[in-house]
Amino acid sequence: MRGENGGGMAVTMTAAVEVEFAYRECERVTRSQAANFYYGIRLLPRFKRQAMCAAYAFARRVDDIGDDGGHDRGAQLELLAREREAVAALAAGRPHTDDPVAVALAHANRYYNLPLDALALLIEGVERDVVGSDYESFDELVNYCRCVAGSVGRLCVAIFSDGAADAHAHRLADDLGVAMQLTNILRDIVEDHERGRVYLPAQDRERFGCRELFAADPQAVSALVQFEAQRAAEWFARGLPLVEQLDLRSASCLQAMAGIYGRILERILADPGQVMGGRISLSPLEKTWVAARSLAIAGREQLR
């Protein structure tokens, strides 16, 4: 982060303490809840790691509102509206100072030129979850994925590039976000069904003869999941060239995050039917191995 040694950072001691507290809170949230992302985030230097944690903490809070079965739909939408107001205040340079996440995001935005519209887009995607949107076509599903995950990808690449990412880098980050969200959808079919959500496109379910996933022939469901998993793999292939555009530690972070989801996707491709038995996950040891391996992979990519 520019200003790491104090240059150009005209802040009072009190303000600095408040910012540090805000970042610590965001890091606490990220360590405790980012089961996959934190393995990559911890590879970053301190200031980029803090900014990434601020972005994650916001995304986590918005996502939790969407998944909170303890609220009725109206209450969830009201909470999301408040988050939208907080984003507008942040964009206007008047962040809510009683909110550690807003304080941390505002500070990160000063140095990384965050695409704040991505925060609003994330809220839009979660609103679709709350109202119970259905996806008739794959294109509609991709649009949803761009909202809830491509937006986060654009925030990440802004931080990786010190706010200097070009449009091509943002597109690649968006593609990787779609790939990881598609993987999430396949991994979480059972959990989403329990929440009354079905993300796999109706056209595809109809095509494979399993409009009602949990009443369909298991072989038909496996064929559908295999088909969608292959699509996710194609989106990974589109987005991974982003690694070549980043510095080593940022590239390692990205490679680790994508690598963990890639491993989950490999397992789904090897046995598509297993997703109907519950969530697929990697052990902490496997995630650590992927994160360590990402350093070597990122280094090789940069030597090409």
PDB file of C-alpha atoms in Angstrom:
ATOM      1  CA  MET A   1       0.000   0.000   0.000  1.00  0.00           C
ATOM      2  CA  ARG A   2       1.323   3.415  -0.812  1.00  0.00           C
ATOM      3  CA  GLY A   3       2.116   5.243   2.371  1.00  0.00           C
ATOM      4  CA  GLU A   4       3.352   2.088   4.118  1.00  0.00           C
ATOM      5  CA  ASN A   5       6.144   4.111   5.693  1.00  0.00           C
ATOM      6  CA  GLY A   6       3.929   7.101   6.397  1.00  0.00           C
ATOM      7  CA  GLY A   7       4.477   9.062   3.193  1.00  0.00           C
ATOM      8  CA  GLY A   8       1.375  10.919   2.047  1.00  0.00           C
ATOM      9  CA  MET A   9      -0.760   9.633   4.915  1.00  0.00           C
ATOM     10  CA  ALA A  10      -1.882  12.737   6.790  1.00  0.00           C
ATOM     11  CA  VAL A  11      -3.885  11.083   9.550  1.00  0.00           C
ATOM     12  CA  THR A  12      -4.108  11.867  13.243  1.00  0.00           C
ATOM     13  CA  MET A  13      -2.981   9.331  15.823  1.00  0.00           C
ATOM     14  CA  THR A  14      -6.607   8.828  16.909  1.00  0.00           C
ATOM     15  CA  ALA A  15      -7.732   8.217  13.345  1.00  0.00           C
ATOM     16  CA  ALA A  16      -4.838   5.809  12.774  1.00  0.00           C
ATOM     17  CA  VAL A  17      -5.837   3.813  15.847  1.00  0.00           C
ATOM     18  CA  GLU A  18      -9.434   3.683  14.643  1.00  0.00           C
ATOM     19  CA  VAL A  19      -8.335   2.448  11.220  1.00  0.00           C
ATOM     20  CA  GLU A  20      -6.124  -0.234  12.769  1.00  0.00           C
ATOM     21  CA  PHE A  21      -9.029  -1.365  14.964  1.00  0.00           C
ATOM     22  CA  ALA A  22     -11.282  -1.502  11.910  1.00  0.00           C
ATOM     23  CA  TYR A  23      -8.800  -3.623   9.986  1.00  0.00           C
ATOM     24  CA  ARG A  24      -8.304  -5.970  12.938  1.00  0.00           C
ATOM     25  CA  GLU A  25     -12.042  -6.533  13.105  1.00  0.00           C
ATOM     26  CA  CYS A  26     -12.165  -7.292   9.377  1.00  0.00           C
ATOM     27  CA  GLU A  27      -9.254  -9.707   9.720  1.00  0.00           C
ATOM     28  CA  ARG A  28     -11.000 -11.430  12.625  1.00  0.00           C
ATOM     29  CA  VAL A  29     -14.092 -11.964  10.477  1.00  0.00           C
ATOM     30  CA  THR A  30     -12.015 -13.223   7.583  1.00  0.00           C
ATOM     31  CA  ARG A  31      -9.934 -15.656   9.645  1.00  0.00           C
ATOM     32  CA  SER A  32     -13.010 -17.108  11.318  1.00  0.00           C
ATOM     33  CA  GLN A  33     -15.332 -17.306   8.303  1.00  0.00           C
ATOM     34  CA  ALA A  34     -13.304 -17.370   5.079  1.00  0.00           C
ATOM     35  CA  ALA A  35     -12.812 -21.114   5.040  1.00  0.00           C
ATOM     36  CA  ASN A  36     -11.221 -21.043   1.588  1.00  0.00           C
ATOM     37  CA  PHE A  37     -10.203 -17.464   0.824  1.00  0.00           C
ATOM     38  CA  TYR A  38      -8.002 -16.865   3.860  1.00  0.00           C
ATOM     39  CA  TYR A  39      -5.507 -19.492   2.728  1.00  0.00           C
ATOM     40  CA  GLY A  40      -4.720 -17.209  -0.190  1.00  0.00           C
ATOM     41  CA  ILE A  41      -5.192 -13.857   1.553  1.00  0.00           C
ATOM     42  CA  ARG A  42      -2.543 -14.628   4.150  1.00  0.00           C
ATOM     43  CA  LEU A  43       0.068 -14.844   1.367  1.00  0.00           C
ATOM     44  CA  LEU A  44      -0.284 -11.095   0.730  1.00  0.00           C
ATOM     45  CA  PRO A  45       1.810  -8.343   2.295  1.00  0.00           C
ATOM     46  CA  ARG A  46       0.210  -6.666   5.304  1.00  0.00           C
ATOM     47  CA  PHE A  47      -1.584  -3.737   3.678  1.00  0.00           C
ATOM     48  CA  LYS A  48      -3.008  -5.698   0.772  1.00  0.00           C
ATOM     49  CA  ARG A  49      -4.072  -8.398   3.211  1.00  0.00           C
ATOM     50  CA  GLN A  50      -5.891  -5.801   5.322  1.00  0.00           C
ATOM     51  CA  ALA A  51      -7.674  -4.356   2.292  1.00  0.00           C
ATOM     52  CA  MET A  52      -8.712  -7.827   1.130  1.00  0.00           C
ATOM     53  CA  CYS A  53     -10.077  -8.593   4.578  1.00  0.00           C
ATOM     54  CA  ALA A  54     -12.106  -5.376   4.497  1.00  0.00           C
ATOM     55  CA  ALA A  55     -13.630  -6.378   1.153  1.00  0.00           C
ATOM     56  CA  TYR A  56     -14.310  -9.908   2.407  1.00  0.00           C
ATOM     57  CA  ALA A  57     -15.889  -8.708   5.656  1.00  0.00           C
ATOM     58  CA  PHE A  58     -18.341  -6.574   3.702  1.00  0.00           C
ATOM     59  CA  ALA A  59     -19.155  -9.427   1.313  1.00  0.00           C
ATOM     60  CA  ARG A  60     -19.583 -11.833   4.225  1.00  0.00           C
ATOM     61  CA  ARG A  61     -22.001  -9.520   6.004  1.00  0.00           C
ATOM     62  CA  VAL A  62     -24.124  -9.029   2.902  1.00  0.00           C
ATOM     63  CA  ASP A  63     -24.130 -12.758   2.170  1.00  0.00           C
ATOM     64  CA  ASP A  64     -25.111 -13.556   5.754  1.00  0.00           C
ATOM     65  CA  ILE A  65     -28.108 -11.242   5.469  1.00  0.00           C
ATOM     66  CA  GLY A  66     -29.241 -13.182   2.416  1.00  0.00           C
ATOM     67  CA  ASP A  67     -28.817 -16.537   4.155  1.00  0.00           C
ATOM     68  CA  ASP A  68     -30.381 -15.559   7.486  1.00  0.00           C
ATOM     69  CA  GLY A  69     -33.482 -17.669   7.838  1.00  0.00           C
ATOM     70  CA  GLY A  70     -34.279 -15.917  11.119  1.00  0.00           C
ATOM     71  CA  HIS A  71     -35.518 -12.817   9.284  1.00  0.00           C
ATOM     72  CA  ASP A  72     -38.526 -12.560   7.072  1.00  0.00           C
ATOM     73  CA  ARG A  73     -38.012 -11.420   3.504  1.00  0.00           C
ATOM     74  CA  GLY A  74     -38.997  -7.833   4.208  1.00  0.00           C
ATOM     75  CA  ALA A  75     -36.509  -7.560   7.074  1.00  0.00           C
ATOM     76  CA  GLN A  76     -33.736  -8.991   4.914  1.00  0.00           C
ATOM     77  CA  LEU A  77     -34.437  -6.523   2.126  1.00  0.00           C
ATOM     78  CA  GLU A  78     -34.458  -3.675   4.639  1.00  0.00           C
ATOM     79  CA  LEU A  79     -31.044  -4.722   5.960  1.00  0.00           C
ATOM     80  CA  LEU A  80     -29.706  -4.922   2.419  1.00  0.00           C
ATOM     81  CA  ALA A  81     -31.094  -1.454   1.718  1.00  0.00           C
ATOM     82  CA  ARG A  82     -29.099  -0.174   4.691  1.00  0.00           C
ATOM     83  CA  GLU A  83     -25.962  -1.735   3.243  1.00  0.00           C
ATOM     84  CA  ARG A  84     -26.710  -0.015  -0.059  1.00  0.00           C
ATOM     85  CA  GLU A  85     -26.967   3.298   1.808  1.00  0.00           C
ATOM     86  CA  ALA A  86     -23.622   2.578   3.464  1.00  0.00           C
ATOM     87  CA  VAL A  87     -22.041   2.013   0.043  1.00  0.00           C
ATOM     88  CA  ALA A  88     -23.506   5.298  -1.224  1.00  0.00           C
ATOM     89  CA  ALA A  89     -22.084   7.104   1.818  1.00  0.00           C
ATOM     90  CA  LEU A  90     -18.704   5.491   1.193  1.00  0.00           C
ATOM     91  CA  ALA A  91     -18.751   6.574  -2.449  1.00  0.00           C
ATOM     92  CA  ALA A  92     -19.619  10.121  -1.354  1.00  0.00           C
ATOM     93  CA  GLY A  93     -16.620  10.179   0.984  1.00  0.00           C
ATOM     94  CA  ARG A  94     -18.773  10.032   4.119  1.00  0.00           C
ATOM     95  CA  PRO A  95     -18.422   6.455   5.403  1.00  0.00           C
ATOM     96  CA  HIS A  96     -20.324   5.389   8.490  1.00  0.00           C
ATOM     97  CA  THR A  97     -17.674   5.928  11.164  1.00  0.00           C
ATOM     98  CA  ASP A  98     -19.444   3.672  13.665  1.00  0.00           C
ATOM     99  CA  ASP A  99     -18.948   0.689  11.354  1.00  0.00           C
ATOM    100  CA  PRO A 100     -15.451  -0.887  11.338  1.00  0.00           C
ATOM    101  CA  VAL A 101     -16.017  -2.432   7.910  1.00  0.00           C
ATOM    102  CA  ALA A 102     -16.972   0.933   6.373  1.00  0.00           C
ATOM    103  CA  VAL A 103     -13.960   2.600   8.017  1.00  0.00           C
ATOM    104  CA  ALA A 104     -11.598  -0.068   6.704  1.00  0.00           C
ATOM    105  CA  LEU A 105     -13.091   0.036   3.212  1.00  0.00           C
ATOM    106  CA  ALA A 106     -12.837   3.817   3.090  1.00  0.00           C
ATOM    107  CA  HIS A 107      -9.172   3.649   4.063  1.00  0.00           C
ATOM    108  CA  ALA A 108      -8.464   0.889   1.520  1.00  0.00           C
ATOM    109  CA  ASN A 109     -10.271   2.867  -1.162  1.00  0.00           C
ATOM    110  CA  ARG A 110      -7.873   5.794  -0.686  1.00  0.00           C
ATOM    111  CA  TYR A 111      -4.967   3.620  -1.806  1.00  0.00           C
ATOM    112  CA  TYR A 112      -6.489   1.018  -4.104  1.00  0.00           C
ATOM    113  CA  ASN A 113      -9.203   2.934  -5.953  1.00  0.00           C
ATOM    114  CA  LEU A 114     -11.768   0.223  -5.275  1.00  0.00           C
ATOM    115  CA  PRO A 115     -14.586  -0.216  -7.813  1.00  0.00           C
ATOM    116  CA  LEU A 116     -17.301   0.734  -5.323  1.00  0.00           C
ATOM    117  CA  ASP A 117     -20.022  -0.097  -7.842  1.00  0.00           C
ATOM    118  CA  ALA A 118     -18.996  -3.727  -7.285  1.00  0.00           C
ATOM    119  CA  LEU A 119     -20.231  -3.475  -3.686  1.00  0.00           C
ATOM    120  CA  ALA A 120     -23.652  -2.335  -4.897  1.00  0.00           C
ATOM    121  CA  LEU A 121     -23.677  -5.111  -7.505  1.00  0.00           C
ATOM    122  CA  LEU A 122     -23.011  -7.671  -4.773  1.00  0.00           C
ATOM    123  CA  ILE A 123     -26.014  -6.390  -2.837  1.00  0.00           C
ATOM    124  CA  GLU A 124     -28.138  -6.669  -5.982  1.00  0.00           C
ATOM    125  CA  GLY A 125     -27.157 -10.310  -6.365  1.00  0.00           C
ATOM    126  CA  VAL A 126     -28.012 -11.152  -2.762  1.00  0.00           C
ATOM    127  CA  GLU A 127     -31.357  -9.390  -3.157  1.00  0.00           C
ATOM    128  CA  ARG A 128     -32.097 -11.901  -5.910  1.00  0.00           C
ATOM    129  CA  ASP A 129     -31.467 -14.692  -3.408  1.00  0.00           C
ATOM    130  CA  VAL A 130     -33.843 -13.126  -0.907  1.00  0.00           C
ATOM    131  CA  VAL A 131     -36.713 -12.706  -3.364  1.00  0.00           C
ATOM    132  CA  GLY A 132     -36.160 -16.222  -4.686  1.00  0.00           C
ATOM    133  CA  SER A 133     -35.103 -15.620  -8.277  1.00  0.00           C
ATOM    134  CA  ASP A 134     -35.167 -18.550 -10.668  1.00  0.00           C
ATOM    135  CA  TYR A 135     -32.760 -18.928 -13.583  1.00  0.00           C
ATOM    136  CA  GLU A 136     -34.276 -20.085 -16.823  1.00  0.00           C
ATOM    137  CA  SER A 137     -31.080 -20.005 -18.875  1.00  0.00           C
ATOM    138  CA  PHE A 138     -27.372 -20.333 -18.255  1.00  0.00           C
ATOM    139  CA  ASP A 139     -26.875 -16.724 -19.359  1.00  0.00           C
ATOM    140  CA  GLU A 140     -29.207 -15.595 -16.570  1.00  0.00           C
ATOM    141  CA  LEU A 141     -27.213 -17.656 -14.075  1.00  0.00           C
ATOM    142  CA  VAL A 142     -23.937 -16.157 -15.301  1.00  0.00           C
ATOM    143  CA  ASN A 143     -25.374 -12.679 -14.782  1.00  0.00           C
ATOM    144  CA  TYR A 144     -26.159 -13.608 -11.180  1.00  0.00           C
ATOM    145  CA  CYS A 145     -22.638 -15.016 -10.728  1.00  0.00           C
ATOM    146  CA  ARG A 146     -21.169 -11.763 -12.007  1.00  0.00           C
ATOM    147  CA  CYS A 147     -23.134  -9.904  -9.334  1.00  0.00           C
ATOM    148  CA  VAL A 148     -22.219 -12.009  -6.321  1.00  0.00           C
ATOM    149  CA  ALA A 149     -18.717 -13.188  -7.283  1.00  0.00           C
ATOM    150  CA  GLY A 150     -17.459 -11.318 -10.346  1.00  0.00           C
ATOM    151  CA  SER A 151     -17.910  -8.127  -8.353  1.00  0.00           C
ATOM    152  CA  VAL A 152     -15.668  -9.510  -5.608  1.00  0.00           C
ATOM    153  CA  GLY A 153     -13.138 -10.497  -8.251  1.00  0.00           C
ATOM    154  CA  ARG A 154     -12.965  -6.900  -9.455  1.00  0.00           C
ATOM    155  CA  LEU A 155     -12.389  -5.687  -5.895  1.00  0.00           C
ATOM    156  CA  CYS A 156      -9.581  -8.205  -5.503  1.00  0.00           C
ATOM    157  CA  VAL A 157      -7.802  -7.242  -8.719  1.00  0.00           C
ATOM    158  CA  ALA A 158      -7.953  -3.561  -7.752  1.00  0.00           C
ATOM    159  CA  ILE A 159      -6.092  -4.418  -4.551  1.00  0.00           C
ATOM    160  CA  PHE A 160      -3.656  -6.776  -6.277  1.00  0.00           C
ATOM    161  CA  SER A 161      -2.725  -4.080  -8.802  1.00  0.00           C
ATOM    162  CA  ASP A 162      -2.533  -1.130  -6.365  1.00  0.00           C
ATOM    163  CA  GLY A 163      -5.591   0.387  -8.030  1.00  0.00           C
ATOM    164  CA  ALA A 164      -4.062   0.297 -11.500  1.00  0.00           C
ATOM    165  CA  ALA A 165      -5.890  -2.672 -13.044  1.00  0.00           C
ATOM    166  CA  ASP A 166      -7.066  -2.158 -16.620  1.00  0.00           C
ATOM    167  CA  ALA A 167     -10.365  -3.248 -18.165  1.00  0.00           C
ATOM    168  CA  HIS A 168      -8.872  -6.529 -19.406  1.00  0.00           C
ATOM    169  CA  ALA A 169      -7.711  -7.474 -15.892  1.00  0.00           C
ATOM    170  CA  HIS A 170     -11.167  -6.670 -14.520  1.00  0.00           C
ATOM    171  CA  ARG A 171     -12.744  -8.948 -17.144  1.00  0.00           C
ATOM    172  CA  LEU A 172     -10.414 -11.810 -16.236  1.00  0.00           C
ATOM    173  CA  ALA A 173     -11.168 -11.318 -12.538  1.00  0.00           C
ATOM    174  CA  ASP A 174     -14.866 -11.323 -13.325  1.00  0.00           C
ATOM    175  CA  ASP A 175     -14.467 -14.603 -15.254  1.00  0.00           C
ATOM    176  CA  LEU A 176     -12.695 -16.219 -12.309  1.00  0.00           C
ATOM    177  CA  GLY A 177     -15.462 -15.027 -10.017  1.00  0.00           C
ATOM    178  CA  VAL A 178     -18.026 -16.710 -12.261  1.00  0.00           C
ATOM    179  CA  ALA A 179     -15.968 -19.928 -12.241  1.00  0.00           C
ATOM    180  CA  MET A 180     -15.762 -20.030  -8.452  1.00  0.00           C
ATOM    181  CA  GLN A 181     -19.436 -19.191  -7.993  1.00  0.00           C
ATOM    182  CA  LEU A 182     -20.477 -21.943 -10.402  1.00  0.00           C
ATOM    183  CA  THR A 183     -18.331 -24.308  -8.343  1.00  0.00           C
ATOM    184  CA  ASN A 184     -20.045 -23.059  -5.175  1.00  0.00           C
ATOM    185  CA  ILE A 185     -23.447 -23.694  -6.704  1.00  0.00           C
ATOM    186  CA  LEU A 186     -22.553 -27.276  -7.591  1.00  0.00           C
ATOM    187  CA  ARG A 187     -20.932 -27.890  -4.207  1.00  0.00           C
ATOM    188  CA  ASP A 188     -23.919 -26.509  -2.271  1.00  0.00           C
ATOM    189  CA  ILE A 189     -26.849 -28.060  -4.136  1.00  0.00           C
ATOM    190  CA  VAL A 190     -28.164 -29.759  -0.978  1.00  0.00           C
ATOM    191  CA  GLU A 191     -27.767 -26.715   1.286  1.00  0.00           C
ATOM    192  CA  ASP A 192     -29.386 -24.443  -1.272  1.00  0.00           C
ATOM    193  CA  HIS A 193     -32.295 -26.862  -1.686  1.00  0.00           C
ATOM    194  CA  GLU A 194     -32.850 -26.705   2.066  1.00  0.00           C
ATOM    195  CA  ARG A 195     -33.134 -22.914   1.721  1.00  0.00           C
ATOM    196  CA  GLY A 196     -35.628 -23.312  -1.128  1.00  0.00           C
ATOM    197  CA  ARG A 197     -33.123 -22.270  -3.792  1.00  0.00           C
ATOM    198  CA  VAL A 198     -32.297 -23.965  -7.087  1.00  0.00           C
ATOM    199  CA  TYR A 199     -29.623 -22.253  -9.150  1.00  0.00           C
ATOM    200  CA  LEU A 200     -29.065 -24.729 -11.976  1.00  0.00           C
ATOM    201  CA  PRO A 201     -30.856 -23.334 -15.056  1.00  0.00           C
ATOM    202  CA  ALA A 202     -34.338 -24.667 -15.767  1.00  0.00           C
ATOM    203  CA  GLN A 203     -33.462 -25.176 -19.443  1.00  0.00           C
ATOM    204  CA  ASP A 204     -30.564 -27.439 -18.519  1.00  0.00           C
ATOM    205  CA  ARG A 205     -32.576 -29.384 -15.944  1.00  0.00           C
ATOM    206  CA  GLU A 206     -35.276 -29.900 -18.551  1.00  0.00           C
ATOM    207  CA  ARG A 207     -32.728 -31.018 -21.127  1.00  0.00           C
ATOM    208  CA  PHE A 208     -31.326 -33.715 -18.810  1.00  0.00           C
ATOM    209  CA  GLY A 209     -34.726 -34.861 -17.602  1.00  0.00           C
ATOM    210  CA  CYS A 210     -34.367 -33.666 -14.023  1.00  0.00           C
ATOM    211  CA  ARG A 211     -36.492 -30.567 -13.631  1.00  0.00           C
ATOM    212  CA  GLU A 212     -37.001 -31.572  -9.991  1.00  0.00           C
ATOM    213  CA  LEU A 213     -33.465 -32.426  -8.917  1.00  0.00           C
ATOM    214  CA  PHE A 214     -34.296 -34.422  -5.803  1.00  0.00           C
ATOM    215  CA  ALA A 215     -36.992 -36.485  -7.530  1.00  0.00           C
ATOM    216  CA  ALA A 216     -35.018 -37.232 -10.690  1.00  0.00           C
ATOM    217  CA  ASP A 217     -33.069 -40.293 -11.741  1.00  0.00           C
ATOM    218  CA  PRO A 218     -29.608 -40.113 -10.079  1.00  0.00           C
ATOM    219  CA  GLN A 219     -27.837 -40.840 -13.354  1.00  0.00           C
ATOM    220  CA  ALA A 220     -29.625 -37.937 -15.023  1.00  0.00           C
ATOM    221  CA  VAL A 221     -28.646 -35.625 -12.181  1.00  0.00           C
ATOM    222  CA  SER A 222     -25.024 -36.796 -12.422  1.00  0.00           C
ATOM    223  CA  ALA A 223     -25.019 -36.050 -16.144  1.00  0.00           C
ATOM    224  CA  LEU A 224     -26.405 -32.564 -15.498  1.00  0.00           C
ATOM    225  CA  VAL A 225     -23.835 -31.845 -12.783  1.00  0.00           C
ATOM    226  CA  GLN A 226     -21.035 -33.105 -15.032  1.00  0.00           C
ATOM    227  CA  PHE A 227     -22.223 -30.792 -17.799  1.00  0.00           C
ATOM    228  CA  GLU A 228     -22.314 -27.745 -15.523  1.00  0.00           C
ATOM    229  CA  ALA A 229     -18.965 -28.626 -13.941  1.00  0.00           C
ATOM    230  CA  GLN A 230     -17.336 -28.712 -17.364  1.00  0.00           C
ATOM    231  CA  ARG A 231     -18.742 -25.229 -17.964  1.00  0.00           C
ATOM    232  CA  ALA A 232     -17.189 -24.054 -14.706  1.00  0.00           C
ATOM    233  CA  ALA A 233     -13.836 -25.491 -15.808  1.00  0.00           C
ATOM    234  CA  GLU A 234     -14.073 -23.448 -19.011  1.00  0.00           C
ATOM    235  CA  TRP A 235     -14.614 -20.269 -16.986  1.00  0.00           C
ATOM    236  CA  PHE A 236     -11.542 -21.098 -14.904  1.00  0.00           C
ATOM    237  CA  ALA A 237      -9.518 -21.447 -18.108  1.00  0.00           C
ATOM    238  CA  ARG A 238     -10.744 -18.028 -19.241  1.00  0.00           C
ATOM    239  CA  GLY A 239      -9.851 -16.244 -16.036  1.00  0.00           C
ATOM    240  CA  LEU A 240      -6.587 -17.833 -14.878  1.00  0.00           C
ATOM    241  CA  PRO A 241      -4.348 -15.868 -17.310  1.00  0.00           C
ATOM    242  CA  LEU A 242      -4.877 -13.032 -14.813  1.00  0.00           C
ATOM    243  CA  VAL A 243      -2.123 -14.670 -12.728  1.00  0.00           C
ATOM    244  CA  GLU A 244       0.449 -13.639 -15.335  1.00  0.00           C
ATOM    245  CA  GLN A 245      -0.408  -9.953 -14.871  1.00  0.00           C
ATOM    246  CA  LEU A 246       0.193  -9.774 -11.119  1.00  0.00           C
ATOM    247  CA  ASP A 247       3.193  -9.463  -8.816  1.00  0.00           C
ATOM    248  CA  LEU A 248       4.376 -12.700  -7.227  1.00  0.00           C
ATOM    249  CA  ARG A 249       2.554 -12.483  -3.912  1.00  0.00           C
ATOM    250  CA  SER A 250      -0.704 -11.282  -5.455  1.00  0.00           C
ATOM    251  CA  ALA A 251      -0.449 -14.000  -8.085  1.00  0.00           C
ATOM    252  CA  SER A 252       0.165 -16.560  -5.340  1.00  0.00           C
ATOM    253  CA  CYS A 253      -2.906 -15.362  -3.446  1.00  0.00           C
ATOM    254  CA  LEU A 254      -5.079 -15.612  -6.531  1.00  0.00           C
ATOM    255  CA  GLN A 255      -3.618 -18.996  -7.472  1.00  0.00           C
ATOM    256  CA  ALA A 256      -4.312 -20.320  -3.976  1.00  0.00           C
ATOM    257  CA  MET A 257      -7.940 -19.156  -3.928  1.00  0.00           C
ATOM    258  CA  ALA A 258      -8.614 -20.427  -7.434  1.00  0.00           C
ATOM    259  CA  GLY A 259      -6.649 -23.597  -6.713  1.00  0.00           C
ATOM    260  CA  ILE A 260      -8.810 -24.565  -3.744  1.00  0.00           C
ATOM    261  CA  TYR A 261     -11.989 -24.136  -5.775  1.00  0.00           C
ATOM    262  CA  GLY A 262     -10.335 -25.883  -8.697  1.00  0.00           C
ATOM    263  CA  ARG A 263      -9.615 -28.910  -6.520  1.00  0.00           C
ATOM    264  CA  ILE A 264     -13.244 -29.009  -5.390  1.00  0.00           C
ATOM    265  CA  LEU A 265     -14.328 -28.839  -9.022  1.00  0.00           C
ATOM    266  CA  GLU A 266     -11.971 -31.692  -9.928  1.00  0.00           C
ATOM    267  CA  ARG A 267     -13.662 -33.854  -7.308  1.00  0.00           C
ATOM    268  CA  ILE A 268     -17.076 -32.986  -8.675  1.00  0.00           C
ATOM    269  CA  LEU A 269     -15.975 -33.833 -12.214  1.00  0.00           C
ATOM    270  CA  ALA A 270     -14.573 -37.165 -11.009  1.00  0.00           C
ATOM    271  CA  ASP A 271     -17.826 -38.127  -9.246  1.00  0.00           C
ATOM    272  CA  PRO A 272     -20.711 -35.750 -10.079  1.00  0.00           C
ATOM    273  CA  GLY A 273     -23.286 -37.694  -8.090  1.00  0.00           C
ATOM    274  CA  GLN A 274     -21.574 -37.020  -4.774  1.00  0.00           C
ATOM    275  CA  VAL A 275     -22.899 -33.438  -4.644  1.00  0.00           C
ATOM    276  CA  MET A 276     -26.333 -34.837  -3.874  1.00  0.00           C
ATOM    277  CA  GLY A 277     -24.972 -36.263  -0.639  1.00  0.00           C
ATOM    278  CA  GLY A 278     -23.830 -32.952   0.798  1.00  0.00           C
ATOM    279  CA  ARG A 279     -21.124 -30.313   0.575  1.00  0.00           C
ATOM    280  CA  ILE A 280     -17.705 -31.276  -0.772  1.00  0.00           C
ATOM    281  CA  SER A 281     -14.776 -29.684   1.019  1.00  0.00           C
ATOM    282  CA  LEU A 282     -11.012 -29.928   1.367  1.00  0.00           C
ATOM    283  CA  SER A 283      -9.231 -30.606   4.642  1.00  0.00           C
ATOM    284  CA  PRO A 284      -7.142 -27.827   6.226  1.00  0.00           C
ATOM    285  CA  LEU A 285      -4.021 -29.799   5.276  1.00  0.00           C
ATOM    286  CA  GLU A 286      -5.100 -29.933   1.629  1.00  0.00           C
ATOM    287  CA  LYS A 287      -5.830 -26.198   1.608  1.00  0.00           C
ATOM    288  CA  THR A 288      -2.432 -25.466   3.121  1.00  0.00           C
ATOM    289  CA  TRP A 289      -0.796 -27.633   0.458  1.00  0.00           C
ATOM    290  CA  VAL A 290      -2.647 -25.790  -2.309  1.00  0.00           C
ATOM    291  CA  ALA A 291      -1.590 -22.419  -0.858  1.00  0.00           C
ATOM    292  CA  ALA A 292       2.053 -23.494  -0.641  1.00  0.00           C
ATOM    293  CA  ARG A 293       1.992 -24.938  -4.139  1.00  0.00           C
ATOM    294  CA  SER A 294       0.515 -21.704  -5.474  1.00  0.00           C
ATOM    295  CA  LEU A 295       3.781 -19.877  -4.746  1.00  0.00           C
ATOM    296  CA  ALA A 296       5.661 -22.194  -7.085  1.00  0.00           C
ATOM    297  CA  ILE A 297       2.973 -22.054  -9.771  1.00  0.00           C
ATOM    298  CA  ALA A 298       2.801 -18.263  -9.698  1.00  0.00           C
ATOM    299  CA  GLY A 299       6.575 -18.052  -9.913  1.00  0.00           C
ATOM    300  CA  ARG A 300       6.686 -20.306 -12.972  1.00  0.00           C
ATOM    301  CA  GLU A 301       3.956 -18.277 -14.699  1.00  0.00           C
ATOM    302  CA  GLN A 302       5.936 -15.074 -14.203  1.00  0.00           C
ATOM    303  CA  LEU A 303       9.092 -16.636 -15.685  1.00  0.00           C
ATOM    304  CA  ARG A 304       7.384 -17.503 -18.974  1.00  0.00           C
TER     305      ARG A 304
END
